[in-house]
Amino acid sequence: METRINWMANEVGSKWARYIISSNKVITDSALPKEVQELVKIRASQINGCGGCLDMHTKDAAAAGESTVRINLVGAWRETTVYTDAERAALELTEQGTRLADSSGITDEAWANAAKHFDEDQITGPGGHDLHDQRLQPAERDHPDTGRRIPARTVPLTRTSPRARRRPRDDPGSARGRHPRTLRRTGLMNTALWIVTGLLTAVYLFSGFGKLFVPPEKMAAMAKAARWVLDFKPGTLKAIGALEILGAAGLILPAVLDVAPVLVPLAATGLALLMTGATIMRIRRGETKAALGDAGYLALAAFVAIGRFALEPFTG
């Protein structure tokens, strides 16, 4: 395939192309997760039939760490379980905004579904990518290996009344599976939960290993608040330390490894119960300040438990 026009060799074209390309940086630098941006670009390029765009966007996604399975299944996302609900909402929004020629546009249902996962700035991302990429293809075509940005027609992102929309022929079915992409979630709540989780993990690992390997007498001599250890048998202290280490591991490893992430809120609940006992023990000993400290850790553990059970669960 021969190139129709070299934008950068044309004075007017080069100015126009620079403005269009620079406008994409606003979206690229936005709060829309990068993995969602790449999936949206790939899906829009598939619908537009743009080989150069697909070549570039699939390579960009792979270079960013996206898995081959998720890249290859974008065109059949309805029939798979490897995308989060947020990613599925973004792909639906992209499809409806790109298929104006054979659909009724973006339905209120699709818009409302996307709004559950993204704010207005983030929702602009799928439509903005369409607007940016689709400006170039009518005039320029090139071989896929060149990696040029050459998507198809221009499509505005607008809301429309909910009307029956024909299902794309290349996207049969409507199965909506779930797959926990635990490290790819965004938002203030998720960020706060990760920060608190990291803090608790560090605290309980330090505390747990101390109870396992430091003699009680030495621990009691380190601080006045640690004298309570002398009231317990060494075996009991080691058991408490082991529970703290298990709780710390349960807070972080299931999420990082994306294996049974439901264990995270369960571990947080266990640590909250442990700190409930610690707080009661402090109160009985008359250690008010230490009791307040333990109550603080109790509150943080409860925050993670509630957050990962209900507010920002890993399982979507």
CSV table of C-alpha atoms in Angstrom, one decimal:
chain,number,residue,atom,x,y,z
A,1,MET,CA,0.0,0.0,0.0
A,2,GLU,CA,1.4,3.4,-1.0
A,3,THR,CA,1.3,6.5,1.2
A,4,ARG,CA,-1.3,9.0,0.0
A,5,ILE,CA,0.3,12.0,1.7
A,6,ASN,CA,3.2,12.8,4.0
A,7,TRP,CA,1.7,15.2,6.5
A,8,MET,CA,5.0,16.4,7.8
A,9,ALA,CA,6.3,17.2,4.3
A,10,ASN,CA,3.3,19.6,3.8
A,11,GLU,CA,3.4,22.9,5.6
A,12,VAL,CA,-0.3,23.1,6.3
A,13,GLY,CA,-0.6,19.4,6.9
A,14,SER,CA,2.3,19.4,9.4
A,15,LYS,CA,0.8,22.2,11.4
A,16,TRP,CA,-2.6,20.5,11.5
A,17,ALA,CA,-1.1,17.1,12.4
A,18,ARG,CA,1.0,18.6,15.2
A,19,TYR,CA,-2.1,20.2,16.8
A,20,ILE,CA,-4.1,17.0,16.5
A,21,ILE,CA,-1.3,14.8,17.9
A,22,SER,CA,-0.6,17.3,20.7
A,23,SER,CA,-4.3,17.2,21.6
A,24,ASN,CA,-4.0,13.5,22.3
A,25,LYS,CA,-1.5,14.2,25.1
A,26,VAL,CA,-4.3,15.7,27.2
A,27,ILE,CA,-6.1,12.4,27.2
A,28,THR,CA,-2.9,10.3,27.5
A,29,ASP,CA,-1.9,12.3,30.6
A,30,SER,CA,-5.5,12.1,32.0
A,31,ALA,CA,-6.7,10.0,35.0
A,32,LEU,CA,-8.1,7.4,32.6
A,33,PRO,CA,-6.0,4.2,33.4
A,34,LYS,CA,-3.4,3.6,30.8
A,35,GLU,CA,-4.5,0.0,30.3
A,36,VAL,CA,-8.0,1.2,29.6
A,37,GLN,CA,-6.7,3.7,27.1
A,38,GLU,CA,-4.9,1.0,25.2
A,39,LEU,CA,-7.9,-1.3,25.1
A,40,VAL,CA,-10.1,1.5,23.9
A,41,LYS,CA,-7.6,2.4,21.1
A,42,ILE,CA,-7.4,-1.3,20.0
A,43,ARG,CA,-11.2,-1.7,19.9
A,44,ALA,CA,-11.8,1.5,18.0
A,45,SER,CA,-9.1,0.6,15.5
A,46,GLN,CA,-10.6,-2.8,15.0
A,47,ILE,CA,-14.0,-1.3,14.2
A,48,ASN,CA,-12.5,1.3,11.9
A,49,GLY,CA,-10.5,-1.4,10.1
A,50,CYS,CA,-7.3,0.5,10.5
A,51,GLY,CA,-4.3,-1.8,10.2
A,52,GLY,CA,-1.7,0.8,11.0
A,53,CYS,CA,-3.5,1.8,14.2
A,54,LEU,CA,-3.9,-1.8,15.3
A,55,ASP,CA,-0.3,-2.5,14.7
A,56,MET,CA,0.8,0.5,16.8
A,57,HIS,CA,-1.8,0.2,19.6
A,58,THR,CA,-1.3,-3.6,20.1
A,59,LYS,CA,2.5,-3.0,20.3
A,60,ASP,CA,2.1,-0.1,22.7
A,61,ALA,CA,-0.2,-2.3,24.9
A,62,ALA,CA,2.3,-5.2,24.9
A,63,ALA,CA,5.2,-2.8,25.7
A,64,ALA,CA,3.1,-1.4,28.6
A,65,GLY,CA,2.8,-4.9,30.1
A,66,GLU,CA,-0.6,-5.9,28.8
A,67,SER,CA,-1.0,-9.7,28.4
A,68,THR,CA,-1.3,-11.3,25.0
A,69,VAL,CA,-4.6,-12.9,25.9
A,70,ARG,CA,-6.2,-9.6,26.8
A,71,ILE,CA,-4.9,-8.0,23.6
A,72,ASN,CA,-6.1,-10.8,21.4
A,73,LEU,CA,-9.5,-11.0,23.0
A,74,VAL,CA,-10.5,-7.3,22.8
A,75,GLY,CA,-12.7,-7.9,19.7
A,76,ALA,CA,-14.7,-10.5,21.7
A,77,TRP,CA,-14.7,-8.9,25.1
A,78,ARG,CA,-18.3,-9.8,25.7
A,79,GLU,CA,-17.5,-13.5,25.5
A,80,THR,CA,-14.5,-13.4,27.9
A,81,THR,CA,-13.8,-13.1,31.6
A,82,VAL,CA,-10.4,-11.3,31.4
A,83,TYR,CA,-11.7,-7.7,31.6
A,84,THR,CA,-12.9,-5.8,34.7
A,85,ASP,CA,-16.4,-4.3,34.8
A,86,ALA,CA,-14.8,-0.9,34.3
A,87,GLU,CA,-12.9,-2.0,31.2
A,88,ARG,CA,-16.0,-3.6,29.8
A,89,ALA,CA,-17.9,-0.3,30.3
A,90,ALA,CA,-15.2,1.6,28.5
A,91,LEU,CA,-15.2,-0.8,25.6
A,92,GLU,CA,-19.0,-0.6,25.3
A,93,LEU,CA,-18.8,3.2,25.3
A,94,THR,CA,-16.1,3.1,22.7
A,95,GLU,CA,-18.1,0.7,20.4
A,96,GLN,CA,-21.2,2.8,20.6
A,97,GLY,CA,-19.4,6.0,20.0
A,98,THR,CA,-17.5,4.5,17.0
A,99,ARG,CA,-20.5,2.8,15.3
A,100,LEU,CA,-22.7,5.8,14.6
A,101,ALA,CA,-23.1,4.5,11.0
A,102,ASP,CA,-24.8,1.3,12.0
A,103,SER,CA,-26.2,2.1,15.5
A,104,SER,CA,-28.2,4.7,17.4
A,105,GLY,CA,-25.1,6.1,19.1
A,106,ILE,CA,-24.3,6.0,22.8
A,107,THR,CA,-27.3,4.9,24.9
A,108,ASP,CA,-28.1,6.3,28.3
A,109,GLU,CA,-27.6,2.8,29.7
A,110,ALA,CA,-24.0,2.6,28.4
A,111,TRP,CA,-23.3,6.1,29.6
A,112,ALA,CA,-24.7,5.4,33.1
A,113,ASN,CA,-22.7,2.2,33.3
A,114,ALA,CA,-19.5,4.0,32.4
A,115,ALA,CA,-20.3,6.7,35.0
A,116,LYS,CA,-20.3,4.0,37.7
A,117,HIS,CA,-16.6,3.4,37.1
A,118,PHE,CA,-15.2,6.7,35.7
A,119,ASP,CA,-15.6,10.4,36.4
A,120,GLU,CA,-16.4,12.9,33.7
A,121,ASP,CA,-12.7,13.6,32.9
A,122,GLN,CA,-12.1,9.8,32.6
A,123,ILE,CA,-15.2,9.3,30.4
A,124,THR,CA,-13.8,11.8,28.0
A,125,GLY,CA,-10.9,9.4,27.3
A,126,PRO,CA,-12.7,6.9,25.1
A,127,GLY,CA,-14.4,9.5,23.1
A,128,GLY,CA,-11.3,11.7,23.0
A,129,HIS,CA,-9.2,8.9,21.6
A,130,ASP,CA,-11.9,8.3,18.9
A,131,LEU,CA,-11.9,12.0,18.0
A,132,HIS,CA,-8.2,12.2,17.9
A,133,ASP,CA,-7.4,9.0,16.0
A,134,GLN,CA,-10.3,9.2,13.5
A,135,ARG,CA,-9.2,12.6,12.1
A,136,LEU,CA,-6.3,11.2,10.1
A,137,GLN,CA,-7.4,8.1,8.2
A,138,PRO,CA,-9.6,9.7,5.5
A,139,ALA,CA,-6.5,11.4,4.0
A,140,GLU,CA,-3.6,9.2,5.0
A,141,ARG,CA,-3.1,5.4,4.6
A,142,ASP,CA,0.1,3.6,5.2
A,143,HIS,CA,1.5,0.1,5.7
A,144,PRO,CA,0.9,-1.3,9.2
A,145,ASP,CA,4.6,-1.7,9.9
A,146,THR,CA,5.0,2.1,9.8
A,147,GLY,CA,3.2,2.5,13.0
A,148,ARG,CA,1.4,5.7,11.9
A,149,ARG,CA,-1.8,7.0,13.5
A,150,ILE,CA,-4.3,6.4,10.8
A,151,PRO,CA,-7.8,5.5,12.2
A,152,ALA,CA,-11.0,6.1,10.3
A,153,ARG,CA,-14.0,8.4,10.4
A,154,THR,CA,-14.6,11.1,12.9
A,155,VAL,CA,-17.1,10.3,15.6
A,156,PRO,CA,-18.3,12.7,18.3
A,157,LEU,CA,-19.0,11.4,21.8
A,158,THR,CA,-22.6,12.3,22.5
A,159,ARG,CA,-25.5,11.0,24.6
A,160,THR,CA,-28.6,9.8,22.9
A,161,SER,CA,-32.0,8.5,23.9
A,162,PRO,CA,-32.1,4.8,24.7
A,163,ARG,CA,-33.1,3.0,21.6
A,164,ALA,CA,-32.7,-0.5,20.3
A,165,ARG,CA,-29.1,-0.9,18.9
A,166,ARG,CA,-28.2,-3.6,16.5
A,167,ARG,CA,-25.5,-5.9,17.8
A,168,PRO,CA,-22.3,-5.7,15.8
A,169,ARG,CA,-21.9,-8.8,13.7
A,170,ASP,CA,-18.3,-9.3,14.8
A,171,ASP,CA,-19.3,-9.2,18.5
A,172,PRO,CA,-21.9,-11.9,19.2
A,173,GLY,CA,-23.2,-12.6,22.6
A,174,SER,CA,-23.5,-10.6,25.8
A,175,ALA,CA,-21.8,-12.6,28.5
A,176,ARG,CA,-20.4,-10.4,31.2
A,177,GLY,CA,-17.7,-12.2,33.2
A,178,ARG,CA,-15.5,-10.8,35.8
A,179,HIS,CA,-11.8,-11.0,36.4
A,180,PRO,CA,-10.1,-9.3,39.3
A,181,ARG,CA,-7.4,-7.0,38.0
A,182,THR,CA,-6.4,-6.1,41.5
A,183,LEU,CA,-3.4,-3.8,40.8
A,184,ARG,CA,-5.2,-1.8,38.0
A,185,ARG,CA,-8.0,-0.2,39.9
A,186,THR,CA,-7.9,3.6,40.3
A,187,GLY,CA,-9.6,6.3,42.4
A,188,LEU,CA,-9.0,8.0,45.7
A,189,MET,CA,-10.7,5.3,47.8
A,190,ASN,CA,-8.5,2.6,46.2
A,191,THR,CA,-5.4,4.7,46.7
A,192,ALA,CA,-6.3,5.2,50.3
A,193,LEU,CA,-6.9,1.5,50.9
A,194,TRP,CA,-3.6,0.6,49.3
A,195,ILE,CA,-1.8,3.2,51.5
A,196,VAL,CA,-3.4,1.9,54.7
A,197,THR,CA,-2.8,-1.7,53.6
A,198,GLY,CA,0.9,-1.0,53.1
A,199,LEU,CA,1.1,0.7,56.5
A,200,LEU,CA,-0.6,-2.2,58.3
A,201,THR,CA,1.5,-4.8,56.5
A,202,ALA,CA,4.7,-3.1,57.6
A,203,VAL,CA,3.5,-2.7,61.2
A,204,TYR,CA,2.3,-6.3,61.7
A,205,LEU,CA,5.3,-7.8,60.0
A,206,PHE,CA,7.6,-5.9,62.3
A,207,SER,CA,5.4,-6.7,65.4
A,208,GLY,CA,5.0,-10.3,64.5
A,209,PHE,CA,8.6,-11.1,63.8
A,210,GLY,CA,9.5,-9.3,67.1
A,211,LYS,CA,7.1,-11.5,69.1
A,212,LEU,CA,8.6,-14.6,67.3
A,213,PHE,CA,12.3,-13.9,67.8
A,214,VAL,CA,12.8,-11.3,70.5
A,215,PRO,CA,12.8,-12.6,74.1
A,216,PRO,CA,9.8,-11.1,76.1
A,217,GLU,CA,12.2,-9.6,78.7
A,218,LYS,CA,14.0,-7.7,76.0
A,219,MET,CA,10.8,-6.5,74.5
A,220,ALA,CA,9.5,-5.3,77.8
A,221,ALA,CA,12.7,-3.4,78.4
A,222,MET,CA,12.4,-1.5,75.1
A,223,ALA,CA,9.3,0.5,76.0
A,224,LYS,CA,6.8,0.9,78.9
A,225,ALA,CA,4.0,0.1,76.6
A,226,ALA,CA,5.5,-3.3,75.8
A,227,ARG,CA,5.5,-4.6,79.4
A,228,TRP,CA,2.3,-6.4,78.8
A,229,VAL,CA,4.3,-9.2,77.1
A,230,LEU,CA,5.4,-10.4,80.5
A,231,ASP,CA,1.8,-11.3,81.4
A,232,PHE,CA,1.8,-13.9,78.6
A,233,LYS,CA,3.6,-17.2,78.2
A,234,PRO,CA,6.3,-17.3,75.5
A,235,GLY,CA,4.2,-19.8,73.4
A,236,THR,CA,1.2,-17.5,73.5
A,237,LEU,CA,3.3,-14.5,72.4
A,238,LYS,CA,4.7,-16.6,69.5
A,239,ALA,CA,1.2,-17.6,68.5
A,240,ILE,CA,0.1,-13.9,68.5
A,241,GLY,CA,3.2,-13.0,66.4
A,242,ALA,CA,2.4,-15.8,63.9
A,243,LEU,CA,-1.1,-14.5,63.6
A,244,GLU,CA,0.1,-11.0,62.9
A,245,ILE,CA,2.5,-12.2,60.2
A,246,LEU,CA,-0.2,-14.3,58.6
A,247,GLY,CA,-2.6,-11.3,58.7
A,248,ALA,CA,0.1,-9.0,57.1
A,249,ALA,CA,0.7,-11.6,54.4
A,250,GLY,CA,-3.1,-11.9,53.8
A,251,LEU,CA,-3.4,-8.1,53.4
A,252,ILE,CA,-0.9,-7.9,50.5
A,253,LEU,CA,-0.1,-11.2,48.8
A,254,PRO,CA,-3.6,-12.1,47.5
A,255,ALA,CA,-3.9,-8.7,45.8
A,256,VAL,CA,-0.4,-8.6,44.4
A,257,LEU,CA,-0.5,-12.1,43.1
A,258,ASP,CA,-4.2,-11.7,42.0
A,259,VAL,CA,-5.0,-15.1,43.7
A,260,ALA,CA,-8.1,-15.3,45.9
A,261,PRO,CA,-8.1,-11.5,46.6
A,262,VAL,CA,-11.2,-12.0,48.9
A,263,LEU,CA,-8.6,-13.1,51.5
A,264,VAL,CA,-7.6,-9.4,51.8
A,265,PRO,CA,-10.7,-8.2,53.7
A,266,LEU,CA,-10.8,-11.5,55.6
A,267,ALA,CA,-7.2,-10.9,56.8
A,268,ALA,CA,-8.1,-7.3,57.7
A,269,THR,CA,-11.1,-8.6,59.7
A,270,GLY,CA,-8.9,-11.0,61.6
A,271,LEU,CA,-6.5,-8.2,62.4
A,272,ALA,CA,-9.3,-6.0,63.5
A,273,LEU,CA,-10.5,-8.7,65.9
A,274,LEU,CA,-6.9,-9.2,67.2
A,275,MET,CA,-6.7,-5.4,67.9
A,276,THR,CA,-10.1,-5.5,69.6
A,277,GLY,CA,-8.7,-7.9,72.1
A,278,ALA,CA,-5.5,-5.8,72.4
A,279,THR,CA,-7.5,-2.7,73.1
A,280,ILE,CA,-9.6,-4.4,75.8
A,281,MET,CA,-6.4,-5.7,77.4
A,282,ARG,CA,-4.9,-2.2,77.4
A,283,ILE,CA,-8.0,-0.7,79.0
A,284,ARG,CA,-7.9,-3.3,81.7
A,285,ARG,CA,-4.3,-2.5,82.4
A,286,GLY,CA,-5.1,1.2,82.7
A,287,GLU,CA,-2.9,2.0,79.7
A,288,THR,CA,-5.1,4.6,78.1
A,289,LYS,CA,-2.6,6.0,75.6
A,290,ALA,CA,-1.6,2.6,74.4
A,291,ALA,CA,-5.3,1.6,74.2
A,292,LEU,CA,-5.9,4.6,71.9
A,293,GLY,CA,-3.0,3.5,69.7
A,294,ASP,CA,-4.4,0.0,69.4
A,295,ALA,CA,-7.9,1.4,68.7
A,296,GLY,CA,-6.3,3.4,65.9
A,297,TYR,CA,-4.9,0.2,64.3
A,298,LEU,CA,-8.3,-1.4,64.9
A,299,ALA,CA,-9.9,1.4,62.9
A,300,LEU,CA,-7.4,1.1,60.1
A,301,ALA,CA,-7.9,-2.7,59.8
A,302,ALA,CA,-11.7,-2.2,59.9
A,303,PHE,CA,-11.4,0.4,57.1
A,304,VAL,CA,-9.5,-2.0,54.9
A,305,ALA,CA,-12.0,-4.8,55.6
A,306,ILE,CA,-15.0,-2.6,54.8
A,307,GLY,CA,-13.3,-1.1,51.9
A,308,ARG,CA,-12.3,-4.4,50.2
A,309,PHE,CA,-15.6,-6.0,51.1
A,310,ALA,CA,-18.0,-3.3,49.9
A,311,LEU,CA,-16.5,0.1,48.9
A,312,GLU,CA,-13.7,-1.0,46.5
A,313,PRO,CA,-13.8,-4.8,46.3
A,314,PHE,CA,-11.2,-6.5,44.1
A,315,THR,CA,-13.7,-8.8,42.5
A,316,GLY,CA,-15.6,-5.9,40.8
